[in-house]
Tab-separated table of C-alpha atoms and ligand atoms in Angstrom:
chain	number	residue	atom	x	y	z
A	1254	MET	CA	106.560	7.241	122.295
A	1255	THR	CA	105.446	7.933	118.731
A	1256	ALA	CA	105.424	11.319	117.082
A	1257	SER	CA	102.451	13.605	117.634
A	1258	THR	CA	101.943	16.358	115.100
A	1259	ASP	CA	98.820	18.141	116.196
A	1260	VAL	CA	100.022	21.622	115.223
A	1261	PRO	CA	98.471	24.462	113.268
A	1262	ILE	CA	99.316	24.658	109.605
A	1263	ALA	CA	100.643	27.675	107.768
A	1264	PRO	CA	97.680	29.914	106.910
A	1265	ASP	CA	96.794	31.016	103.354
A	1266	ALA	CA	99.787	29.334	101.779
A	1267	ARG	CA	100.613	30.809	98.366
A	1268	LEU	CA	101.395	27.959	96.064
A	1269	HIS	CA	101.750	27.633	92.342
A	1270	ALA	CA	102.057	24.766	89.895
A	1271	ALA	CA	105.565	23.354	89.845
A	1272	THR	CA	107.468	24.366	86.701
A	1273	HIS	CA	107.674	20.755	85.564
A	1274	GLY	CA	103.856	20.597	85.192
A	1275	SER	CA	100.755	20.662	87.300
A	1276	ALA	CA	100.144	16.933	87.353
A	1277	ALA	CA	101.213	15.089	90.468
A	1278	GLU	CA	104.891	14.318	90.036
A	1279	PRO	CA	106.065	11.067	91.635
A	1280	GLY	CA	109.567	11.090	93.030
A	1281	ALA	CA	109.698	14.854	93.575
A	1282	THR	CA	112.782	16.089	95.420
A	1283	GLY	CA	113.697	18.925	97.755
A	1284	ARG	CA	117.042	20.186	99.030
A	1285	ALA	CA	118.481	22.558	101.606
A	1286	GLY	CA	121.888	23.200	103.162
A	1287	ALA	CA	123.424	23.489	106.612
A	1288	LYS	CA	124.022	26.848	108.259
A	1289	ALA	CA	126.329	28.265	110.912
A	1290	ILE	CA	125.614	31.378	112.927
A	1291	LEU	CA	128.566	33.744	112.822
A	1292	LEU	CA	127.078	35.936	115.488
A	1293	GLY	CA	123.720	36.577	117.125
A	1294	GLU	CA	122.268	33.231	118.256
A	1295	HIS	CA	119.864	33.648	121.169
A	1296	ALA	CA	120.040	37.457	120.912
A	1297	VAL	CA	118.086	37.063	117.674
A	1298	VAL	CA	115.183	35.505	119.606
A	1299	TYR	CA	114.883	38.912	121.357
A	1300	GLY	CA	114.918	41.029	118.223
A	1301	ARG	CA	118.659	41.669	117.893
A	1302	PRO	CA	120.295	41.156	114.489
A	1303	ALA	CA	122.426	38.164	113.504
A	1304	ILE	CA	124.782	37.097	110.735
A	1305	ALA	CA	124.730	33.527	109.428
A	1306	ILE	CA	126.569	31.653	106.709
A	1307	PRO	CA	125.629	28.651	104.582
A	1308	VAL	CA	127.764	25.531	105.086
A	1309	ARG	CA	127.996	24.073	101.618
A	1310	ALA	CA	129.756	20.864	102.621
A	1311	LEU	CA	126.597	19.604	104.330
A	1312	GLY	CA	123.067	19.260	103.035
A	1313	ALA	CA	119.719	17.491	103.203
A	1314	ARG	CA	117.777	15.939	100.340
A	1315	ALA	CA	114.253	14.516	100.472
A	1316	GLU	CA	112.261	12.561	97.961
A	1317	ALA	CA	108.476	12.107	98.110
A	1318	ARG	CA	106.278	9.827	96.040
A	1319	PRO	CA	102.711	8.498	96.356
A	1320	ALA	CA	102.674	5.568	98.783
A	1321	ARG	CA	101.513	2.150	97.637
A	1322	GLY	CA	99.994	1.507	101.061
A	1323	SER	CA	100.185	3.647	104.171
A	1324	ALA	CA	102.622	6.570	104.379
A	1325	THR	CA	106.241	5.715	105.231
A	1326	LEU	CA	109.400	7.514	106.185
A	1327	ALA	CA	112.927	6.329	105.431
A	1328	SER	CA	115.909	8.050	107.041
A	1329	THR	CA	118.988	7.081	108.999
A	1330	LEU	CA	116.969	7.608	112.200
A	1331	TYR	CA	113.961	5.489	111.287
A	1332	HIS	CA	112.535	3.381	108.508
A	1333	GLY	CA	108.843	2.459	108.630
A	1334	PRO	CA	105.253	3.663	108.778
A	1335	ILE	CA	104.895	7.343	109.641
A	1336	ALA	CA	102.185	6.441	112.148
A	1337	ARG	CA	104.788	4.629	114.250
A	1338	ALA	CA	107.693	7.048	113.847
A	1339	PRO	CA	109.547	7.967	117.061
A	1340	GLU	CA	108.991	11.320	118.742
A	1341	ARG	CA	112.421	12.456	117.523
A	1342	LEU	CA	110.903	12.768	114.042
A	1343	ASN	CA	108.125	15.086	115.184
A	1344	VAL	CA	109.599	18.089	113.394
A	1345	THR	CA	109.979	16.238	110.086
A	1346	ILE	CA	106.452	14.847	110.262
A	1347	THR	CA	105.110	18.275	111.143
A	1348	ALA	CA	106.864	19.615	108.029
A	1349	MET	CA	105.272	16.897	105.887
A	1350	ARG	CA	101.778	17.509	107.347
A	1351	ALA	CA	102.087	21.284	106.990
A	1352	ALA	CA	103.031	20.905	103.310
A	1353	LEU	CA	100.189	18.446	102.620
A	1354	ALA	CA	97.690	20.721	104.371
A	1355	ALA	CA	98.936	23.738	102.417
A	1356	ALA	CA	98.561	21.706	99.211
A	1357	GLY	CA	94.950	20.952	100.184
A	1358	ARG	CA	95.684	17.221	100.424
A	1359	PRO	CA	95.960	16.601	104.171
A	1360	ASP	CA	95.151	12.905	103.832
A	1361	ALA	CA	97.499	12.055	100.951
A	1362	ALA	CA	99.818	9.124	101.762
A	1363	LEU	CA	103.397	9.584	100.608
A	1364	ASP	CA	106.588	7.598	100.934
A	1365	ILE	CA	109.278	10.032	101.983
A	1366	ALA	CA	112.989	9.261	101.891
A	1367	ILE	CA	115.472	11.588	103.565
A	1368	ASP	CA	119.193	11.668	103.011
A	1369	SER	CA	121.054	14.214	105.100
A	1370	SER	CA	124.744	14.739	105.811
A	1371	ILE	CA	123.957	17.431	108.404
A	1372	PRO	CA	124.503	16.002	111.876
A	1373	ALA	CA	121.324	16.309	113.950
A	1374	GLU	CA	121.276	18.417	117.106
A	1375	ARG	CA	124.620	20.091	116.481
A	1376	GLY	CA	123.494	23.677	115.850
A	1377	LEU	CA	123.989	23.404	112.088
A	1378	GLY	CA	120.333	23.775	111.118
A	1379	SER	CA	119.604	20.085	110.553
A	1380	SER	CA	115.936	20.323	111.592
A	1381	ALA	CA	115.213	23.386	109.422
A	1382	ALA	CA	117.134	21.962	106.439
A	1383	VAL	CA	115.395	18.575	106.601
A	1384	SER	CA	112.028	20.344	106.990
A	1385	ALA	CA	112.774	22.579	103.999
A	1386	ALA	CA	113.765	19.584	101.863
A	1387	VAL	CA	110.691	17.582	102.935
A	1388	ILE	CA	108.301	20.500	102.306
A	1389	GLU	CA	109.719	21.120	98.828
A	1390	ALA	CA	109.536	17.395	97.991
A	1391	VAL	CA	105.984	16.971	99.344
A	1392	LEU	CA	104.729	20.020	97.452
A	1393	GLY	CA	106.524	18.752	94.341
A	1394	ALA	CA	104.820	15.364	94.682
A	1395	CYS	CA	101.510	17.284	94.653
A	1396	GLY	CA	102.596	19.120	91.491
A	1397	LEU	CA	103.127	22.359	93.426
A	1398	ALA	CA	105.884	24.743	94.450
A	1399	ALA	CA	105.860	27.556	97.004
A	1400	ASP	CA	107.170	31.107	96.852
A	1401	ASP	CA	109.900	32.108	99.317
A	1402	GLU	CA	107.579	33.512	101.970
A	1403	THR	CA	105.286	30.478	101.908
A	1404	MET	CA	108.274	28.144	102.152
A	1405	HIS	CA	109.487	30.167	105.102
A	1406	GLU	CA	106.109	29.995	106.868
A	1407	LEU	CA	105.912	26.240	106.320
A	1408	ILE	CA	109.448	25.644	107.648
A	1409	GLN	CA	108.638	27.835	110.632
A	1410	THR	CA	105.547	25.716	111.332
A	1411	ALA	CA	107.872	22.722	111.679
A	1412	GLU	CA	110.513	24.697	113.597
A	1413	ARG	CA	107.885	25.626	116.195
A	1414	ALA	CA	107.638	21.909	116.938
A	1415	ALA	CA	111.427	21.920	117.531
A	1416	HIS	CA	111.422	24.803	119.983
A	1417	GLY	CA	108.519	27.073	120.835
A	1418	ALA	CA	109.588	30.444	119.441
A	1419	PRO	CA	112.080	30.099	116.581
A	1420	SER	CA	113.395	33.443	115.350
A	1421	GLY	CA	113.276	32.296	111.723
A	1422	LEU	CA	117.045	32.612	111.296
A	1423	ASP	CA	117.544	28.890	110.678
A	1424	ALA	CA	114.516	28.672	108.354
A	1425	ARG	CA	115.901	31.531	106.250
A	1426	THR	CA	119.565	30.529	106.236
A	1427	VAL	CA	119.185	26.886	105.213
A	1428	ARG	CA	117.863	28.162	101.876
A	1429	ALA	CA	120.421	30.960	101.464
A	1430	ARG	CA	123.415	30.739	99.144
A	1431	ALA	CA	125.616	33.379	100.752
A	1432	ALA	CA	126.207	35.102	104.080
A	1433	VAL	CA	123.064	36.791	105.376
A	1434	TRP	CA	122.137	39.584	107.754
A	1435	PHE	CA	118.977	38.652	109.675
A	1436	GLU	CA	116.824	41.217	111.399
A	1437	ARG	CA	113.128	41.185	112.332
A	1438	GLY	CA	112.426	38.007	110.431
A	1439	ARG	CA	114.000	39.066	107.127
A	1440	ILE	CA	117.372	38.498	105.503
A	1441	GLU	CA	119.613	40.696	103.392
A	1442	PRO	CA	122.864	39.757	101.710
A	1443	VAL	CA	126.051	40.697	103.556
A	1444	SER	CA	128.872	42.139	101.505
A	1445	VAL	CA	132.096	40.219	102.117
A	1446	GLY	CA	135.334	42.108	101.518
A	1447	HIS	CA	137.713	39.178	101.654
A	1448	ASP	CA	137.438	35.366	101.585
A	1449	LEU	CA	136.698	34.034	105.055
A	1450	VAL	CA	137.725	30.458	105.790
A	1451	PHE	CA	135.882	28.873	108.691
A	1452	VAL	CA	136.490	25.572	110.421
A	1453	ILE	CA	133.544	23.931	112.168
A	1454	ALA	CA	134.265	21.339	114.849
A	1455	ASP	CA	131.665	19.056	116.379
A	1456	THR	CA	131.976	18.401	120.118
A	1457	GLY	CA	130.032	15.169	119.652
A	1458	VAL	CA	127.724	16.400	122.416
A	1459	ARG	CA	124.121	16.821	121.317
A	1460	GLY	CA	123.099	20.463	121.305
A	1461	ARG	CA	119.915	21.213	123.199
A	1462	THR	CA	118.379	24.247	121.525
A	1463	ARG	CA	114.985	23.960	123.180
A	1464	GLU	CA	116.573	23.760	126.643
A	1465	ALA	CA	119.067	26.499	125.865
A	1466	VAL	CA	116.366	28.882	124.591
A	1467	ALA	CA	114.268	28.136	127.691
A	1468	ALA	CA	117.301	28.710	129.949
A	1469	VAL	CA	117.947	32.157	128.463
A	1470	ALA	CA	114.253	33.037	128.908
A	1471	GLU	CA	114.393	31.921	132.554
A	1472	ARG	CA	117.594	33.869	133.207
A	1473	ARG	CA	116.052	36.944	131.584
A	1474	LYS	CA	113.114	36.669	133.997
A	1475	ASN	CA	115.436	36.460	137.009
A	1476	ASP	CA	118.037	38.975	135.841
A	1477	PRO	CA	116.396	41.216	133.235
A	1478	ARG	CA	119.073	43.933	133.387
A	1479	GLY	CA	122.048	41.587	133.124
A	1480	VAL	CA	120.544	39.568	130.277
A	1481	GLU	CA	119.284	42.593	128.330
A	1482	SER	CA	122.736	44.143	128.564
A	1483	ALA	CA	124.356	40.939	127.185
A	1484	LEU	CA	121.752	40.799	124.390
A	1485	ASP	CA	122.376	44.462	123.568
A	1486	GLU	CA	126.093	43.825	123.391
A	1487	LEU	CA	125.556	40.836	121.091
A	1488	GLY	CA	123.363	43.052	118.900
A	1489	MET	CA	126.049	45.741	118.744
A	1490	LEU	CA	128.725	43.163	118.004
A	1491	ALA	CA	126.627	41.896	115.077
A	1492	THR	CA	126.188	45.439	113.747
A	1493	ASP	CA	129.942	46.146	113.955
A	1494	LEU	CA	130.698	42.711	112.556
A	1495	ARG	CA	128.709	43.454	109.424
A	1496	ALA	CA	131.080	46.349	108.694
A	1497	ASP	CA	134.134	44.218	109.576
A	1498	VAL	CA	132.989	41.469	107.191
A	1499	SER	CA	132.398	44.016	104.472
A	1500	ASN	CA	135.881	45.515	105.043
A	1501	GLY	CA	137.501	42.085	105.216
A	1502	ASP	CA	138.898	42.874	108.693
A	1503	ARG	CA	139.570	39.327	109.861
A	1504	ALA	CA	141.237	40.276	113.139
A	1505	ALA	CA	138.147	42.272	114.176
A	1506	ILE	CA	135.860	39.413	113.116
A	1507	GLY	CA	137.873	36.981	115.252
A	1508	ASP	CA	137.749	39.337	118.264
A	1509	ALA	CA	133.974	39.661	117.929
A	1510	MET	CA	133.612	35.874	117.815
A	1511	ASN	CA	135.695	35.463	120.982
A	1512	ARG	CA	133.638	38.098	122.776
A	1513	ALA	CA	130.363	36.525	121.612
A	1514	HIS	CA	131.469	33.151	122.982
A	1515	ARG	CA	132.078	34.686	126.412
A	1516	LEU	CA	128.713	36.459	126.342
A	1517	LEU	CA	126.918	33.248	125.339
A	1518	ASN	CA	128.618	31.423	128.207
A	1519	GLY	CA	127.348	34.193	130.482
A	1520	LEU	CA	123.820	33.520	129.208
A	1521	GLY	CA	124.153	29.904	130.316
A	1522	VAL	CA	124.220	28.207	126.919
A	1523	GLY	CA	127.845	27.048	126.990
A	1524	ASP	CA	129.275	23.638	127.696
A	1525	PRO	CA	132.749	22.471	128.815
A	1526	ALA	CA	133.152	20.531	125.543
A	1527	LEU	CA	132.541	23.760	123.594
A	1528	ASP	CA	135.063	25.678	125.720
A	1529	HIS	CA	137.610	22.926	125.183
A	1530	LEU	CA	137.339	23.160	121.377
A	1531	VAL	CA	137.240	26.981	121.433
A	1532	ARG	CA	140.515	26.919	123.403
A	1533	ALA	CA	142.034	24.351	121.034
A	1534	ALA	CA	141.068	26.572	118.086
A	1535	THR	CA	142.372	29.845	119.494
A	1536	THR	CA	145.626	28.327	120.743
A	1537	GLY	CA	145.909	26.529	117.404
A	1538	GLY	CA	146.017	29.742	115.368
A	1539	ALA	CA	142.338	30.630	114.836
A	1540	LEU	CA	141.629	34.359	114.766
A	1541	GLY	CA	138.514	33.718	116.848
A	1542	ALA	CA	136.152	30.931	117.847
A	1543	LYS	CA	132.747	30.556	119.406
A	1544	LEU	CA	129.892	28.146	119.858
A	1545	THR	CA	127.447	28.256	116.970
A	1546	GLY	CA	123.698	27.602	117.147
A	1547	GLY	CA	121.701	26.855	120.267
A	1548	GLY	CA	124.685	25.693	122.337
A	1549	ARG	CA	124.846	23.375	125.383
A	1550	GLY	CA	126.690	21.054	123.015
A	1551	GLY	CA	126.880	21.046	119.252
A	1552	CYS	CA	129.601	22.785	117.269
A	1553	VAL	CA	132.297	25.416	117.462
A	1554	LEU	CA	132.892	27.840	114.582
A	1555	ALA	CA	136.485	29.068	114.202
A	1556	LEU	CA	137.888	31.647	111.781
A	1557	ALA	CA	141.141	30.488	110.178
A	1558	ARG	CA	143.816	32.909	108.928
A	1559	ASP	CA	143.620	31.393	105.453
A	1560	ALA	CA	143.003	28.098	103.634
A	1561	ALA	CA	146.446	26.680	104.549
A	1562	SER	CA	146.010	27.330	108.254
A	1563	ALA	CA	142.481	25.861	108.091
A	1564	GLY	CA	144.189	22.509	107.417
A	1565	GLU	CA	146.396	22.891	110.506
A	1566	LEU	CA	143.395	23.972	112.546
A	1567	THR	CA	141.461	20.912	111.388
A	1568	GLU	CA	144.295	18.651	112.584
A	1569	ARG	CA	144.518	20.497	115.862
A	1570	LEU	CA	140.766	20.223	116.511
A	1571	THR	CA	140.724	16.560	115.563
A	1572	ARG	CA	143.606	15.894	117.977
A	1573	ALA	CA	141.661	17.813	120.633
A	1574	GLY	CA	138.855	15.257	120.277
A	1575	ALA	CA	136.407	16.847	117.803
A	1576	ALA	CA	133.959	14.204	116.557
A	1577	ALA	CA	134.011	15.734	113.060
A	1578	VAL	CA	135.515	18.817	111.419
A	1579	TRP	CA	134.429	20.666	108.263
A	1580	THR	CA	135.799	23.683	106.429
A	1581	THR	CA	133.630	26.244	104.717
A	1582	THR	CA	134.671	29.353	102.796
A	1583	VAL	CA	132.571	32.482	102.511
A	1584	GLU	CA	133.740	34.023	99.294
A	1585	GLY	CA	134.616	37.687	99.281
A	1586	ALA	CA	135.243	40.293	96.642
A	1587	ALA	CA	139.032	39.852	97.053
B	2153	MEV	C1	119.395	28.199	116.809
B	2153	MEV	O1	120.112	27.784	115.655
B	2153	MEV	C2	119.458	29.697	116.958
B	2153	MEV	C3	118.758	30.279	118.180
B	2153	MEV	O2	119.006	31.679	118.166
B	2153	MEV	C4	117.278	30.019	118.173
B	2153	MEV	C5	116.529	30.792	117.107
B	2153	MEV	O3	117.076	31.704	116.491
B	2153	MEV	O4	115.348	30.487	116.935
B	2153	MEV	C6	119.335	29.719	119.481
């Protein structure tokens, strides 16, 4: 089945001429990074706060230029006319269409090339990062750039094609440069008392955010009290965690991560492959570990004691069968 992108566009987009000039700029580029949720996935969909971190080792880049013929898309997933792109690229095409509509050029034909090192469907924000990169590149090819809020609205338009009611956490974090506190759609910087070294391990199992979000909604319908109490606890953990991060209390951060993993399992978004890597991390010296992102597959985020033990943890997780492992450091004041 080919992609269908019949979605509303971001209303009253606020755009301005790109700094490099107002003339259409062929070969315009856009970039965004991966993200990992330290705490608060799913709870954030129901208004609780979350903390997320950028993952600098991974990123997406897009380039857009006027097409010679009909519009094309080139990525590792597909290379060819946009009109025949597979359904899997729906989100990316929605991002492109939303940007063109916002630029007032809905019928412009562009060739778009995407280069991303962020594994898709692993809870690391691949869809939001690729959308952000594509939107920036498409606007750039029209000689335009967007302010932060407009960018956010455009990314959210694409994210809605990924799963019905995105909280906006991914859309915000893929453009952030440091750890962020997310609450009611907005982000604030998080003060970090001490360097935090995280290891991210990929189960190799595709995460299923749409399904996982729907499963939590279904469970909440059937067991409102139980689910609300888990969401409240996740919200409180995030609030306490903000203070722990600021104080550089790594043991408390690790404990909160372990507790969050159990709560997320209780919400039905776990997976045996995630539990296996969480166990490998915690028995391998991590201070805490949890699933990160939508769950039901995807990645585990583990807090290492320090940079040296992150190396040992990486080996341990690789031996345990992780499909890929990355390290990312959130820099603190000390
Ligand atoms: C997905 O990365 C995070 C979720 O909380 C969904 C969302 O925030 O929209 C599961």
